[in-house]
Structures are given as structure tokens and as C-alpha cells.
mmCIF file of C-alpha atoms in Angstrom:
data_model
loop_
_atom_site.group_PDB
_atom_site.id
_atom_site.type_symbol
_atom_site.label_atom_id
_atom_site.label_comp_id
_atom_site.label_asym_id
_atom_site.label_seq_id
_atom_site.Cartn_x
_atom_site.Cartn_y
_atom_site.Cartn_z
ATOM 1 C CA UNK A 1 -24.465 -3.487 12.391
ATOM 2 C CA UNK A 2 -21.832 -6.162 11.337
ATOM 3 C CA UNK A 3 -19.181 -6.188 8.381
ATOM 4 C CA UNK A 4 -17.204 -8.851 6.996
ATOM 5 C CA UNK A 5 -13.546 -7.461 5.496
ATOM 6 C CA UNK A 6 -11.987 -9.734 3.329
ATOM 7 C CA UNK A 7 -7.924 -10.083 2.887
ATOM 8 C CA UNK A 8 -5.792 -10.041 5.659
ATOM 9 C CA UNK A 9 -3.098 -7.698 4.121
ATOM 10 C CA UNK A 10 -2.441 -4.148 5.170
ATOM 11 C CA UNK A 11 -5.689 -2.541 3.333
ATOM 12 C CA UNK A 12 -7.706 -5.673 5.252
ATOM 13 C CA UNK A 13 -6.392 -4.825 8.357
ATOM 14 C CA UNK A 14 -6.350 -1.149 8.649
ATOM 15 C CA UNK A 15 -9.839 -0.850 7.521
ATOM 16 C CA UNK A 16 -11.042 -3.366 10.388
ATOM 17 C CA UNK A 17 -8.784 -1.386 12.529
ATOM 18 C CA UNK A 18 -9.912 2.071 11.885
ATOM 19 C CA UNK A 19 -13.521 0.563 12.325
ATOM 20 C CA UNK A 20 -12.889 -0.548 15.518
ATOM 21 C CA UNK A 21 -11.565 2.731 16.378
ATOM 22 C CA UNK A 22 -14.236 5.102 14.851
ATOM 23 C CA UNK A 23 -17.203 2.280 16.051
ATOM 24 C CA UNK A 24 -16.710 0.490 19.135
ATOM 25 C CA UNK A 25 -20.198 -1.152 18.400
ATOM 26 C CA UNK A 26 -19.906 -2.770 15.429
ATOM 27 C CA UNK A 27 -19.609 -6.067 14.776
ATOM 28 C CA UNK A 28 -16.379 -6.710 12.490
ATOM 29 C CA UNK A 29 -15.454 -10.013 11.029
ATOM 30 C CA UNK A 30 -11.770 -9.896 9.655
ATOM 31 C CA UNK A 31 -10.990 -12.868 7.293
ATOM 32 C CA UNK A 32 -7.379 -13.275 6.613
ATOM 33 C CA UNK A 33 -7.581 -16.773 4.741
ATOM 34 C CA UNK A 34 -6.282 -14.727 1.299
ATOM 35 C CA UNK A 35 -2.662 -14.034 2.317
ATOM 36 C CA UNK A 36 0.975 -15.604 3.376
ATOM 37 C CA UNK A 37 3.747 -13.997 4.775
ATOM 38 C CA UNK A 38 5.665 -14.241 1.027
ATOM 39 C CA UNK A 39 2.973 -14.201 -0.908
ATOM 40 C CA UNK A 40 1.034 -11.647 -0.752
ATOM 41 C CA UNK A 41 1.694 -7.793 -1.442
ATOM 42 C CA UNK A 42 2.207 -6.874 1.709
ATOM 43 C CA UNK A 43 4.778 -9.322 2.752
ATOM 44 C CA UNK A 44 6.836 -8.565 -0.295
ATOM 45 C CA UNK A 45 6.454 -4.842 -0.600
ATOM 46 C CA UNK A 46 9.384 -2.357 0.495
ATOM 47 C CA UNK A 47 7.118 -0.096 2.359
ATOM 48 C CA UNK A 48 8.669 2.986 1.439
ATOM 49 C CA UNK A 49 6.555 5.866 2.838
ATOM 50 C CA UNK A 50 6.937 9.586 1.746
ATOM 51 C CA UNK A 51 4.625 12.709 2.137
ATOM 52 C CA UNK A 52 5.869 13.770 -2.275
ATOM 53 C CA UNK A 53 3.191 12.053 -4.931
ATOM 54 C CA UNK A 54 2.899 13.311 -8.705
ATOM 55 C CA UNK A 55 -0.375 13.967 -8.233
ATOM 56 C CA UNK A 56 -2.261 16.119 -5.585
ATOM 57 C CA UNK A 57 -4.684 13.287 -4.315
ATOM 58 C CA UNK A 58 -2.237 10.974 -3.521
ATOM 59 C CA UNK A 59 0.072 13.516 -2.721
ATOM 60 C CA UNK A 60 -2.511 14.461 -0.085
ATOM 61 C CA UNK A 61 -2.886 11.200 1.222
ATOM 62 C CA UNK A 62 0.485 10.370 1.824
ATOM 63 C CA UNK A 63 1.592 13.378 3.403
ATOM 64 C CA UNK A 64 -1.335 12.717 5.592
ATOM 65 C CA UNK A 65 -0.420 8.776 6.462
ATOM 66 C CA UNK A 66 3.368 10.240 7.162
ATOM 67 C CA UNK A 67 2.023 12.826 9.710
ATOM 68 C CA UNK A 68 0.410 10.740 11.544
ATOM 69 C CA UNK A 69 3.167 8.076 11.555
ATOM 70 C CA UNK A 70 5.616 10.574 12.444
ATOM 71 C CA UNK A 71 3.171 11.738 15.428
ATOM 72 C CA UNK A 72 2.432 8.148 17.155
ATOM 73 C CA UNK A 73 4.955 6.766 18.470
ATOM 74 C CA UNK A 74 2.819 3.004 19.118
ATOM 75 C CA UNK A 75 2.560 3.140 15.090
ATOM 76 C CA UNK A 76 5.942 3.798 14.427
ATOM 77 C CA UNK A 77 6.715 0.749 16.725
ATOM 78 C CA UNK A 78 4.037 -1.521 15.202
ATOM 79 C CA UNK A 79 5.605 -0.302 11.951
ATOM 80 C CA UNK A 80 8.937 -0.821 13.043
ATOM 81 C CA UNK A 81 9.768 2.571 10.934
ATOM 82 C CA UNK A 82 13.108 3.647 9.694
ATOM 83 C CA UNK A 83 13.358 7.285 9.237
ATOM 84 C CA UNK A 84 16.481 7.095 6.451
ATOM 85 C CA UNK A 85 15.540 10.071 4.112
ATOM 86 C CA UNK A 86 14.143 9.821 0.698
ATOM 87 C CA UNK A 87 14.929 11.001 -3.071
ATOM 88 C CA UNK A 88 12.473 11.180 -5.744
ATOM 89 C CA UNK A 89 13.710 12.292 -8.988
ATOM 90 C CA UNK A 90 11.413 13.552 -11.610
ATOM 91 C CA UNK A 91 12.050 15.550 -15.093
ATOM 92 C CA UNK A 92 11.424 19.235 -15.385
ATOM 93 C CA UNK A 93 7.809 20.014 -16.066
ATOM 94 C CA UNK A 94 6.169 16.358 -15.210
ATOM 95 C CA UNK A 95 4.328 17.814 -12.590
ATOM 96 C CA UNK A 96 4.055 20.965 -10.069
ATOM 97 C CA UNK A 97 6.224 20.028 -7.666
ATOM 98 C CA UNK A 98 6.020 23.575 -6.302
ATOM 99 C CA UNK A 99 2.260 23.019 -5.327
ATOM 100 C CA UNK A 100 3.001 19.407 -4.166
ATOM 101 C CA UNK A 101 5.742 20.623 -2.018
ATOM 102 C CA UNK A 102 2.892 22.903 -0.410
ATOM 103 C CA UNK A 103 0.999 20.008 0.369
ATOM 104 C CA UNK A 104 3.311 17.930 1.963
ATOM 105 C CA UNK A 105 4.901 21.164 3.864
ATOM 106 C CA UNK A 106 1.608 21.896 5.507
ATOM 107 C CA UNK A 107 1.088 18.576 7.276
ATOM 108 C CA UNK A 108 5.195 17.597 7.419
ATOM 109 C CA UNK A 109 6.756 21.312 7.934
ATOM 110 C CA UNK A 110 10.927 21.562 7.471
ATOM 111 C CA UNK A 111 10.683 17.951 5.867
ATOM 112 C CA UNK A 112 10.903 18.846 1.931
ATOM 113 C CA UNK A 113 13.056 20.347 -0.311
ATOM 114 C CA UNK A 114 13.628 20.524 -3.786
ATOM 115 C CA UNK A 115 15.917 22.002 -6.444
ATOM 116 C CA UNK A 116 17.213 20.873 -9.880
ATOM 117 C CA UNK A 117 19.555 17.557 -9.123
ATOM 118 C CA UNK A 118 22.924 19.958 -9.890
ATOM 119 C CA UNK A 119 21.624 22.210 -7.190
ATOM 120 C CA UNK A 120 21.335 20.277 -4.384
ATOM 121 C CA UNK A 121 23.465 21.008 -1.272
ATOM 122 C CA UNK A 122 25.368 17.990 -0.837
ATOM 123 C CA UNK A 123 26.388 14.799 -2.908
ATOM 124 C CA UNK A 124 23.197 12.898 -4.987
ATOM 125 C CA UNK A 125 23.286 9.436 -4.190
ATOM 126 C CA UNK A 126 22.015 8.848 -7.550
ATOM 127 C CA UNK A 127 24.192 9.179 -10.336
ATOM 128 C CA UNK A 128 24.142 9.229 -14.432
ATOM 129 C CA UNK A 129 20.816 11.784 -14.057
ATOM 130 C CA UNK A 130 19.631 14.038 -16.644
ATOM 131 C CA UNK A 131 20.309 17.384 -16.732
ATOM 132 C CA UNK A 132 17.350 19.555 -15.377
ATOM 133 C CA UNK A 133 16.576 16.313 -13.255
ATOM 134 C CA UNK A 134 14.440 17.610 -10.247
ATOM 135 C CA UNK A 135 15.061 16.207 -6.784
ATOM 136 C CA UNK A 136 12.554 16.135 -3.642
ATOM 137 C CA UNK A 137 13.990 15.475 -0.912
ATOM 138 C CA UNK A 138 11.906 14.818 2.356
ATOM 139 C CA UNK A 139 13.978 14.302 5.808
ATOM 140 C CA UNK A 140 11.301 12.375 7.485
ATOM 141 C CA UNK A 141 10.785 9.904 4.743
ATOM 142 C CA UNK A 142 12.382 5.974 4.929
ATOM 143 C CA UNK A 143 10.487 2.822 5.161
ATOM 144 C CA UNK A 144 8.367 0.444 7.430
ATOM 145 C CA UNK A 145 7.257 -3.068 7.400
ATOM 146 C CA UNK A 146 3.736 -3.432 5.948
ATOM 147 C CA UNK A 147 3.737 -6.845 7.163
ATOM 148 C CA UNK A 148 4.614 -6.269 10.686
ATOM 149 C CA UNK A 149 2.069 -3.188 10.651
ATOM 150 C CA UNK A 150 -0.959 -5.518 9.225
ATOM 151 C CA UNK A 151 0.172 -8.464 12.314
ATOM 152 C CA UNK A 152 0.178 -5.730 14.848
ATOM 153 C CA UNK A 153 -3.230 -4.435 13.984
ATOM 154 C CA UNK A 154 -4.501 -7.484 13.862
ATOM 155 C CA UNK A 155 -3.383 -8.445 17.485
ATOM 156 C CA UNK A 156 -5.137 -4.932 18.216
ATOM 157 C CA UNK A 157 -8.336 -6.134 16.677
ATOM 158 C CA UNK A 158 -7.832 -9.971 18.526
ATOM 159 C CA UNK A 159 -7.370 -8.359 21.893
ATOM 160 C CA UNK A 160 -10.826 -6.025 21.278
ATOM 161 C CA UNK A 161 -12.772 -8.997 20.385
ATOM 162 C CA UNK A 162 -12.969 -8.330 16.610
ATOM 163 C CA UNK A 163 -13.815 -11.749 14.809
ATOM 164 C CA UNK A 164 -10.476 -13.130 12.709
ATOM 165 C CA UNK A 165 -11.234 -15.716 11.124
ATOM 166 C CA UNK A 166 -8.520 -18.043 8.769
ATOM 167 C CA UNK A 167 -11.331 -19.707 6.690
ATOM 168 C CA UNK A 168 -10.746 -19.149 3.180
ATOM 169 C CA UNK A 169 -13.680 -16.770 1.451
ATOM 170 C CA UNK A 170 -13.824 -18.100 -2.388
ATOM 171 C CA UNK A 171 -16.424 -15.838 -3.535
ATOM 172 C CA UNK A 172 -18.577 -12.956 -2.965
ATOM 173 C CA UNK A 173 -21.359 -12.992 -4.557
ATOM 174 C CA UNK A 174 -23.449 -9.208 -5.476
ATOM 175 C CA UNK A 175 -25.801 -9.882 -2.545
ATOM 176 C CA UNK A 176 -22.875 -10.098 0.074
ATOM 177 C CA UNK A 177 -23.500 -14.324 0.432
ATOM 178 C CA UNK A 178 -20.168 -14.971 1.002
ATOM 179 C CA UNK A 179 -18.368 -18.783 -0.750
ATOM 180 C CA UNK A 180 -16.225 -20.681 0.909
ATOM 181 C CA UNK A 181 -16.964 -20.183 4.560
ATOM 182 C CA UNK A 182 -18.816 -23.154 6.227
ATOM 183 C CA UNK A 183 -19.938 -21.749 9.486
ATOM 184 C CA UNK A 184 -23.075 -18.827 9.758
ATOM 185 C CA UNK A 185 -22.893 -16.146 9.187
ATOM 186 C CA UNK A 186 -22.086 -16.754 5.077
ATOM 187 C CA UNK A 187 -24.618 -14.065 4.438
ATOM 188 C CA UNK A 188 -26.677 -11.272 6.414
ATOM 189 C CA UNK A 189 -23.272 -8.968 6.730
ATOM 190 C CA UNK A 190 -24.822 -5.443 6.096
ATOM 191 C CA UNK A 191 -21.649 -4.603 4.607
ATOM 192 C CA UNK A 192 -18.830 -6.763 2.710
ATOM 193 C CA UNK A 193 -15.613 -5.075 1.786
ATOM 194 C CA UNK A 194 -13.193 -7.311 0.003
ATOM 195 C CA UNK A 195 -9.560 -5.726 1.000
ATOM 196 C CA UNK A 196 -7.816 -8.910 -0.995
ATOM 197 C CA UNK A 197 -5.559 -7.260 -2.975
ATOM 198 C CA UNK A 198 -4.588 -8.969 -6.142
ATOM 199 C CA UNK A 199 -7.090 -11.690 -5.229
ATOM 200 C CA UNK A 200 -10.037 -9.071 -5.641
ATOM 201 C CA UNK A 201 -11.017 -9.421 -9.133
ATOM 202 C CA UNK A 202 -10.886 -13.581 -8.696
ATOM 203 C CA UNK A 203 -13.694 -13.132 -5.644
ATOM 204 C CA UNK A 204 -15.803 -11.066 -6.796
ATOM 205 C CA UNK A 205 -18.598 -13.671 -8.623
ATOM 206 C CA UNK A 206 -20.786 -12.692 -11.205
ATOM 207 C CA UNK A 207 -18.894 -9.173 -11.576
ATOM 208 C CA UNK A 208 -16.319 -8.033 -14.708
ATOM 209 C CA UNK A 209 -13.331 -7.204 -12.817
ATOM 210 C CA UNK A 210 -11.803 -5.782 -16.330
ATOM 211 C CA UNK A 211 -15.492 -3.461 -16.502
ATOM 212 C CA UNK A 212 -15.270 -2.590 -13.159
ATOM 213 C CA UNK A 213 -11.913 -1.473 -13.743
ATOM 214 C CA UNK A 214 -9.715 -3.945 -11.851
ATOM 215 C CA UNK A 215 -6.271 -5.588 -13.222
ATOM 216 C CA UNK A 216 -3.598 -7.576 -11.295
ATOM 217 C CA UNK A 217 0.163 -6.862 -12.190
ATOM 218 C CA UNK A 218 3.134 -8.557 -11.305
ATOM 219 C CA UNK A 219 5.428 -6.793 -8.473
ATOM 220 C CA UNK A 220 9.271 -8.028 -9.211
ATOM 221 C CA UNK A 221 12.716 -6.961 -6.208
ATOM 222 C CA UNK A 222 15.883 -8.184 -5.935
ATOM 223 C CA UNK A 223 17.813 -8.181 -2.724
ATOM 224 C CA UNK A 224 21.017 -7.176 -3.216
ATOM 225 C CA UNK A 225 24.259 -7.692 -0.350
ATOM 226 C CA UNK A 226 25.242 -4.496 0.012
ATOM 227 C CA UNK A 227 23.608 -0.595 -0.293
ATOM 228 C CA UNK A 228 26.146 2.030 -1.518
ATOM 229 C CA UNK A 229 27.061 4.347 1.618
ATOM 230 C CA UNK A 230 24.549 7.065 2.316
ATOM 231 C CA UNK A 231 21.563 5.900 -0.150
ATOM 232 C CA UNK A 232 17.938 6.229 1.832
ATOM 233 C CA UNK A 233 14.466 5.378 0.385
ATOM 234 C CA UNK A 234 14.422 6.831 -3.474
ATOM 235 C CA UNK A 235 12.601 6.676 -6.425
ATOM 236 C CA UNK A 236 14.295 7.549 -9.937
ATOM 237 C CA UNK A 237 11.049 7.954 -12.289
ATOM 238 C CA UNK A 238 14.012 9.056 -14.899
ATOM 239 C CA UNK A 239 14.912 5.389 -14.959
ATOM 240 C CA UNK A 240 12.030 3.539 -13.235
ATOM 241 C CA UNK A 241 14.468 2.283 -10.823
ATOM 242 C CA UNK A 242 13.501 2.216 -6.616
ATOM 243 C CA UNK A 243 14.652 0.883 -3.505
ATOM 244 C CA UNK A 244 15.998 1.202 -0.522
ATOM 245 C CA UNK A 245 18.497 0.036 2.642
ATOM 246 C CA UNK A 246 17.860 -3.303 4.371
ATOM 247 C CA UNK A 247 18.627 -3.285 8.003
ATOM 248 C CA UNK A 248 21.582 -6.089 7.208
ATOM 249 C CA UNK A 249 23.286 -3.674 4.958
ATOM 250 C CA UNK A 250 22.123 -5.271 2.134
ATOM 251 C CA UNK A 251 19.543 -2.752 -0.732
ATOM 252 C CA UNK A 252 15.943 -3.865 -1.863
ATOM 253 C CA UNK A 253 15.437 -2.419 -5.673
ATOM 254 C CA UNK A 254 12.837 -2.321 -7.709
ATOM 255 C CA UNK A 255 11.818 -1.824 -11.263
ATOM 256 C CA UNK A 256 8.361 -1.531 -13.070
ATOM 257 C CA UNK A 257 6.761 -5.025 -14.869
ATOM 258 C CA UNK A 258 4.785 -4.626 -17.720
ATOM 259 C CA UNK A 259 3.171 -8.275 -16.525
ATOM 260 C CA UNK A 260 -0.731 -7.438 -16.301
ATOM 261 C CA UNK A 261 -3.298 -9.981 -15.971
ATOM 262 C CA UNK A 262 -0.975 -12.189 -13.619
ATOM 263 C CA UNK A 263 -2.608 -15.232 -11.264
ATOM 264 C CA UNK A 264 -1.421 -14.256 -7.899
ATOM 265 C CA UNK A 265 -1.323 -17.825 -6.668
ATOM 266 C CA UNK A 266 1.490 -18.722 -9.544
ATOM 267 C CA UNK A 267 3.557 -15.321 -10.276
ATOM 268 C CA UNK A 268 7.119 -16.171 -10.669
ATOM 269 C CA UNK A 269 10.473 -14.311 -10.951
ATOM 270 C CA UNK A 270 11.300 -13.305 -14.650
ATOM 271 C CA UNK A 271 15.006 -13.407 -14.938
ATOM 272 C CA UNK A 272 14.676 -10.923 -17.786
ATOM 273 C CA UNK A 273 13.558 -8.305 -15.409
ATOM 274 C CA UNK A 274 16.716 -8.944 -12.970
ATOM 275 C CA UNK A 275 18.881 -8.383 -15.698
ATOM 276 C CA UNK A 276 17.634 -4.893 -16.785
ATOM 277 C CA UNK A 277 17.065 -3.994 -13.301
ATOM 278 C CA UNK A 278 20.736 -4.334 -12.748
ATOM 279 C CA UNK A 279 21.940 -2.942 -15.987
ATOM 280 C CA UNK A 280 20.224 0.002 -14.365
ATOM 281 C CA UNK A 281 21.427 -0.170 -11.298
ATOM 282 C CA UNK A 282 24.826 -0.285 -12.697
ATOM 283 C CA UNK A 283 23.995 3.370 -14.083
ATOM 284 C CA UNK A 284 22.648 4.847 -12.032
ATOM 285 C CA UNK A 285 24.097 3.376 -8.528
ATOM 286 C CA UNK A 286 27.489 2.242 -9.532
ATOM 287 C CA UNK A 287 26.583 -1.304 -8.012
ATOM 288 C CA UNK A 288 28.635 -3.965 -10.407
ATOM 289 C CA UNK A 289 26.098 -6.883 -9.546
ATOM 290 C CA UNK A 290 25.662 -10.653 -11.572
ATOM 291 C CA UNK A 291 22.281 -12.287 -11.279
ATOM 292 C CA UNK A 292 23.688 -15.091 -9.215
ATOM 293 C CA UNK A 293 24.579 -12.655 -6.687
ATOM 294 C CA UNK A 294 20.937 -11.299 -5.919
ATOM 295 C CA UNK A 295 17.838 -12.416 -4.771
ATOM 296 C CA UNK A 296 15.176 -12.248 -6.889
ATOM 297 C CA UNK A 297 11.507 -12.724 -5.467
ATOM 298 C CA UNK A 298 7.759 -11.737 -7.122
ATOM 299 C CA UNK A 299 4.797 -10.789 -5.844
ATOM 300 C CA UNK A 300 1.598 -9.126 -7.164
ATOM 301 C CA UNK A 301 -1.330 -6.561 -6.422
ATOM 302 C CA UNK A 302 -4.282 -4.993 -7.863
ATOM 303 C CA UNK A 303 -4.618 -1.995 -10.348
ATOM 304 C CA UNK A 304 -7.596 0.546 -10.556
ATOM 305 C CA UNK A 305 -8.508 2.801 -13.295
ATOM 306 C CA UNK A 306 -8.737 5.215 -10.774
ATOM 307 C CA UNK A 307 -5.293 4.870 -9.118
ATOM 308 C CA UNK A 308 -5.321 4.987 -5.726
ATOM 309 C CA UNK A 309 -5.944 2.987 -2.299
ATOM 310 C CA UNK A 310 -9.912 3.969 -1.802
ATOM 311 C CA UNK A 311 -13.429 2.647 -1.019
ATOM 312 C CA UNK A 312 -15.570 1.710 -4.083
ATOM 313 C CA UNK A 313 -19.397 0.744 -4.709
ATOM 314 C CA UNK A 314 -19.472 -2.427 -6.384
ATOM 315 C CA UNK A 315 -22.574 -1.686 -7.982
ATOM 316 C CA UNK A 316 -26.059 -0.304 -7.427
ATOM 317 C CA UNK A 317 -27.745 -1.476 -4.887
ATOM 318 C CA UNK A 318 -24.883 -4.418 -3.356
ATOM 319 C CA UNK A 319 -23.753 -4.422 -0.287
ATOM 320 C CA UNK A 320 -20.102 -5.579 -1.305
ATOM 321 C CA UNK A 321 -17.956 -2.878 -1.433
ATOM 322 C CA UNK A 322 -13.968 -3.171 -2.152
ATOM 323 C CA UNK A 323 -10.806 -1.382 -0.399
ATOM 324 C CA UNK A 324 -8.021 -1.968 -3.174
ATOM 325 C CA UNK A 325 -6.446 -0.837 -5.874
ATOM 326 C CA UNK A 326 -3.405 1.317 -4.545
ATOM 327 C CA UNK A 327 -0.849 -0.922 -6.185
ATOM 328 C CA UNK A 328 2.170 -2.062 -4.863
ATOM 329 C CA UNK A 329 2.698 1.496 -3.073
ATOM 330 C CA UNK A 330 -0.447 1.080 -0.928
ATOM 331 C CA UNK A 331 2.183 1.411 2.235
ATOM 332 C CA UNK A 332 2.462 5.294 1.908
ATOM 333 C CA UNK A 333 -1.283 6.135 2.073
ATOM 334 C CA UNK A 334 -3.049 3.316 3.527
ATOM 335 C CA UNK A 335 -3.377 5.136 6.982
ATOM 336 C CA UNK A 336 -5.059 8.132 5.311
ATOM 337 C CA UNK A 337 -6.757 6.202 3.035
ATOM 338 C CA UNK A 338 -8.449 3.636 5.560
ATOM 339 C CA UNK A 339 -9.286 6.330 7.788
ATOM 340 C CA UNK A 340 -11.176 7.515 4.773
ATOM 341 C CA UNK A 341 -12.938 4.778 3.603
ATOM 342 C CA UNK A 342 -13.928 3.652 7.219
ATOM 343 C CA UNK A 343 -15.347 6.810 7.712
ATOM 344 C CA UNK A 344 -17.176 6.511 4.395
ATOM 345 C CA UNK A 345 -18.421 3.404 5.005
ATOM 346 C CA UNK A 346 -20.044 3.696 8.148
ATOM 347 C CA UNK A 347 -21.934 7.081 7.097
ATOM 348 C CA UNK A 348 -23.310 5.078 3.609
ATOM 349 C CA UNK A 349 -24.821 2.455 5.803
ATOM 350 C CA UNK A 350 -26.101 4.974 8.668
ATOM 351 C CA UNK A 351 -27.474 6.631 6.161
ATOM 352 C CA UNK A 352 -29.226 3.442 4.786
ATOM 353 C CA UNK A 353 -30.445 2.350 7.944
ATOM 354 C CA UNK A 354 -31.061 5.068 9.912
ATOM 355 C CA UNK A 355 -32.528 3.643 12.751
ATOM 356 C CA UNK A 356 -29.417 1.739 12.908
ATOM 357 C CA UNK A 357 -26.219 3.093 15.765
ATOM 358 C CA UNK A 358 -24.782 5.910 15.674
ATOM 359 C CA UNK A 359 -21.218 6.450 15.452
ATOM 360 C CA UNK A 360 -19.030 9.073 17.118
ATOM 361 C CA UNK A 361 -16.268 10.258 15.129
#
């Protein structure tokens, strides 16, 4: 049995890594030609993990990645994680945070709590917030590095004699022939999963990427010099505004794009965006910041109808399946969510072929 995973990035590499795990047997071929350290998703993204979603699927999922995070102590290291606390602030009524709380308290217990912002027992690092503003609070959330997490898989998967290979895949076609790659074998895979990212809807040939329900969208941070004292990992949905603490001392914040349908080879910083971001930031952190004194920098991922980091049929029939579409906040359920779709994957094509191995899970 042999699969080819397309896209080096932290979906790419923690699918070929779960394989591994769950199927000593199979043959995996990891291509990693579709990603740089600054350009790609992963090495831009804040990797701000959690166990609190808005909705009980991905609230499931991420509570699920942060338990087992919190319980390995080789993934924390590959991870390099920084347990630093997290926020999230919601309005009243935008979801039951009551039954998400149960979620997250069943796989993280003592780690969440959450009240109306005025309630809370000590100061909010988050000021100017609506009255009625709800806050979660989860002790063992903070942040990692997706892109040291994706290398130190991937030295896991080089030193069991999984295939990496830098060659640059240009195309999959329906029938799993894969474009681009010069050497054997371009075709015969029984399985293709393109992992790519934003570059998923560009590969896959002779398939609508806008009727199969894929869009890219621009990712915009700034880096700013210094964090105000006390602020962890937090998301304000009241504003839009996120971020978090840099290990200099310096704060990584974020700010939702309306910039769909963006080339990921040519997505550049929008100096508009800087300027509202820090109008909020202003507001709602007190930070007194020009433009010329932060570092702006842009990246991009993919979008599904469906939200959500899963495994998805490409159609009917294919063998090309793809692993995308959690957006730039992939980082807080991709260990859940690859352990998933691994799983998934090898029962569809046992299933298909069942004279085929067997795996024990």
C-alpha cells in the first residue's frame, strides 16, 4: 500500500506522521516542494493552541490536540510550547459556552473558566470591552511553533525511512498521476492526499476548487517591540483583534482580511490593514504604536465551506483525497484532526482492497 502526501506544512507532515505511527507498513512518500520557511502558513502562523472553539466540532478537536500536547512531553519539545494562558472574548449569547466549557473540561480538567469580563477574578488584560463581554479563560493554553513542529516530524519520518522528497508536484490530476515529478513513481500511489494548504486549489487539475468548495485568503501580523505586562495568547472576537507574546518581549497581533481569492506565491502586506489593526490595538491594548515601528508580514491558507482541518473525497471514484482547509488556525487541531483523517484514510482503502495489509490501531 503506498501514499503520496503533498505539502510539506504542518497538515503535510502530521498526516505522514500519524501514518507512520498507525501503519508501520506502508509505503509513504512526503513531498515538501510546496512550502518555505516565510512563505507558507505554517511558517507565518502564531500557533496559538486552546482547548475553547465556538462551535462543538472544533471545539472537540482542539481540546483533544491540547490534551495530548499537554500529556507528551517529546511533542511539547518538538513544539517548543509556551504554556502563557489564553483569553477569548465573545458577546453574550454567540454561542453556549456553558456546553463548550464541558467539552474542553472533560479532556483538560481545572483548565477553563468563564464569567462575564466584569466578573473575572483578577485584572483583564484586554481593555475598552463591552459590557456583558464573556471571557474563557483556559490555564493550559499559550502557543507553539507550527514550523518547528512540521521540521521535527519530518526528521521523525526521515529517520523511519519515510520517502521526503523536495521535487515540486505541479498537478494532480483525478486519477492520482501526479505533474511535476520526473522520477517513477508519478502515478500508481493508491492514495494521493494533497496537504498544500493555500496551494490546494492551484494543484488540483481538471477539478473546480470554487465547486468543490475551496478558497485561499490572505493571512496579515504585525510584530510589534513590546507586549503589555501580563497579556498571554487571546482572541477578542468583539474586535477581531488576536495575538500573543514573542519570546523577545516583543507581541504578534492579528486581525481578520477580507482578501479572498489571493495567489499564495505573490500575497503582499496591505498597509491599510496595519493601520486598523493598530487603531485597534490602541483600544483595546493601550499600545500607542506608528506603522514604521512594526513589522508587517503576509501569508495565506486555504478556506473550506465546511470549516475545519479534515479529510475530504475529491470525487467519486479518485484516489486523490485532500487534508486542508482549517485556515490559518489549523495549529490548535491539527493533532486531533490528523489522527482522524489518518485513521480514515487507511480504513477507506482497506476497505477497497481488502486483500490488501492490515493495520493495527
Amino acid at each position: 500500500m503506498s501514499i503520496a502526501v503533498i505539502g510539506g506544512g504542518i497538515a503535510g507532515a502530521a498526516l505522514a506522521w500519524r501514518l507512520r505511527r498507525l501503519d508501520p507498513d506502508v509505503e509513504i512518500t512526503l513531498f515538501v516542494g510546496h512550502h518555505s520557511v516565510r512563505g507558507d502558513a505554517t511558517g507565518a502562523s502564531g500557533g496559538m493552541v486552546r482547548g475553547f472553539e465556538t462551535d462543538a466540532e472544533s471545539c472537540l478537536a482542539a481540546s483533544e490536540s491540547m490534551a495530548e500536547l499537554a500529556a507528551d512531553p517529546a511533542l511539547r519539545e518538538w513544539a517548543d510550547y509556551r504554556e502563557v494562558g489564553s483569553h477569548y472574548f465573545l458577546d453574550p449569547g454567540s454561542a453556549d459556552v456553558e456546553a463548550l466549557a464541558s467539552i474542553v473540561e472533560a479532556r483538560l480538567p481545572g483548565s477553563l473558566t468563564w464569567s462575564a469580563v466584569e466578573d473575572l477574578p483578577g485584572p483583564c488584560p484586554v481593555r475598552g470591552l463591552p459590557d456583558g463581554t464573556v471571557a474563557v479563560v483556559e490555564r493550559q493554553g499559550g502557543y507553539f511553533s507550527p514550523h518547528r513542529l512540521r521540521t521535527s516530524m519530518t526528521g521523525e519520518l526521515l529517520r523511519s525511512r519515510v520517502a521526503v522528497s523536495q521535487e515540486l508536484v505541479t498537478g494532480v490530476l483525478p486519477d492520482g498521476t501526479l505533474q511535476g515529478v520526473d522520477r517513477e513513481p508519478a502515478r500508481g500511489f493508491r492514495a494521493v492526499v494533497v496537504a498544500a494548504g493555500a496551494w490546494t486549489p492551484h494543484l488540483l487539475l481538471g477539478h473546480d476548487p470554487v465547486a468543490g468548495g475551496f478558497r485561499t485568503k490572505a493571512i496579515q501580523y504585525v510584530r510589534c517591540p513590546v507586549a503589555p505586562p501580563g497579556l498571554g495568547a487571546f482572541t477578542d472576537e468583539t474586535s477581531g483583534l488576536y495575538g500573543r507574546p514573542l519570546a523577545d518581549g516583543g507581541l504578534l497581533l492579528g486581525i481578520p482580511t477580507d482578501r479572498w481569492g489571493v495567489d499564495p506565491d505573490g500575497v503582499g502586506v496591505d498597509p491599510s490593514l496595519i493601520g486598523t489593526l493598530l487603531e485597534v490595538a490602541s483600544e483595546r491594548l493601550g499600545l500607542d504604536l506608528e506603522p514604521s515601528g512594526v513589522e508587517g508580514f503576509s501569508s495565506s491558507d486555504c478556506y473550506h465551506r465546511e470549516p475545519g482541518l479534515a479529510l475530504r473525497d475529491l470525487e467519486d471514484g479518485s484516489p486523490v483525497y485532500t487534508f486542508t482547509g482549517g485556515s490559518g488556525g489549523a495549529a490548535k487541531t491539527v493533532l486531533a484532526a490528523s489522527r482522524t483523517a489518518a485513521a480514515g484514510l487507511l480504513d477507506r482503502l482497506a476497505a477497497a482492497h481488502p486483500g490488501g495489509p492490515q493495520t493495527q490501531r
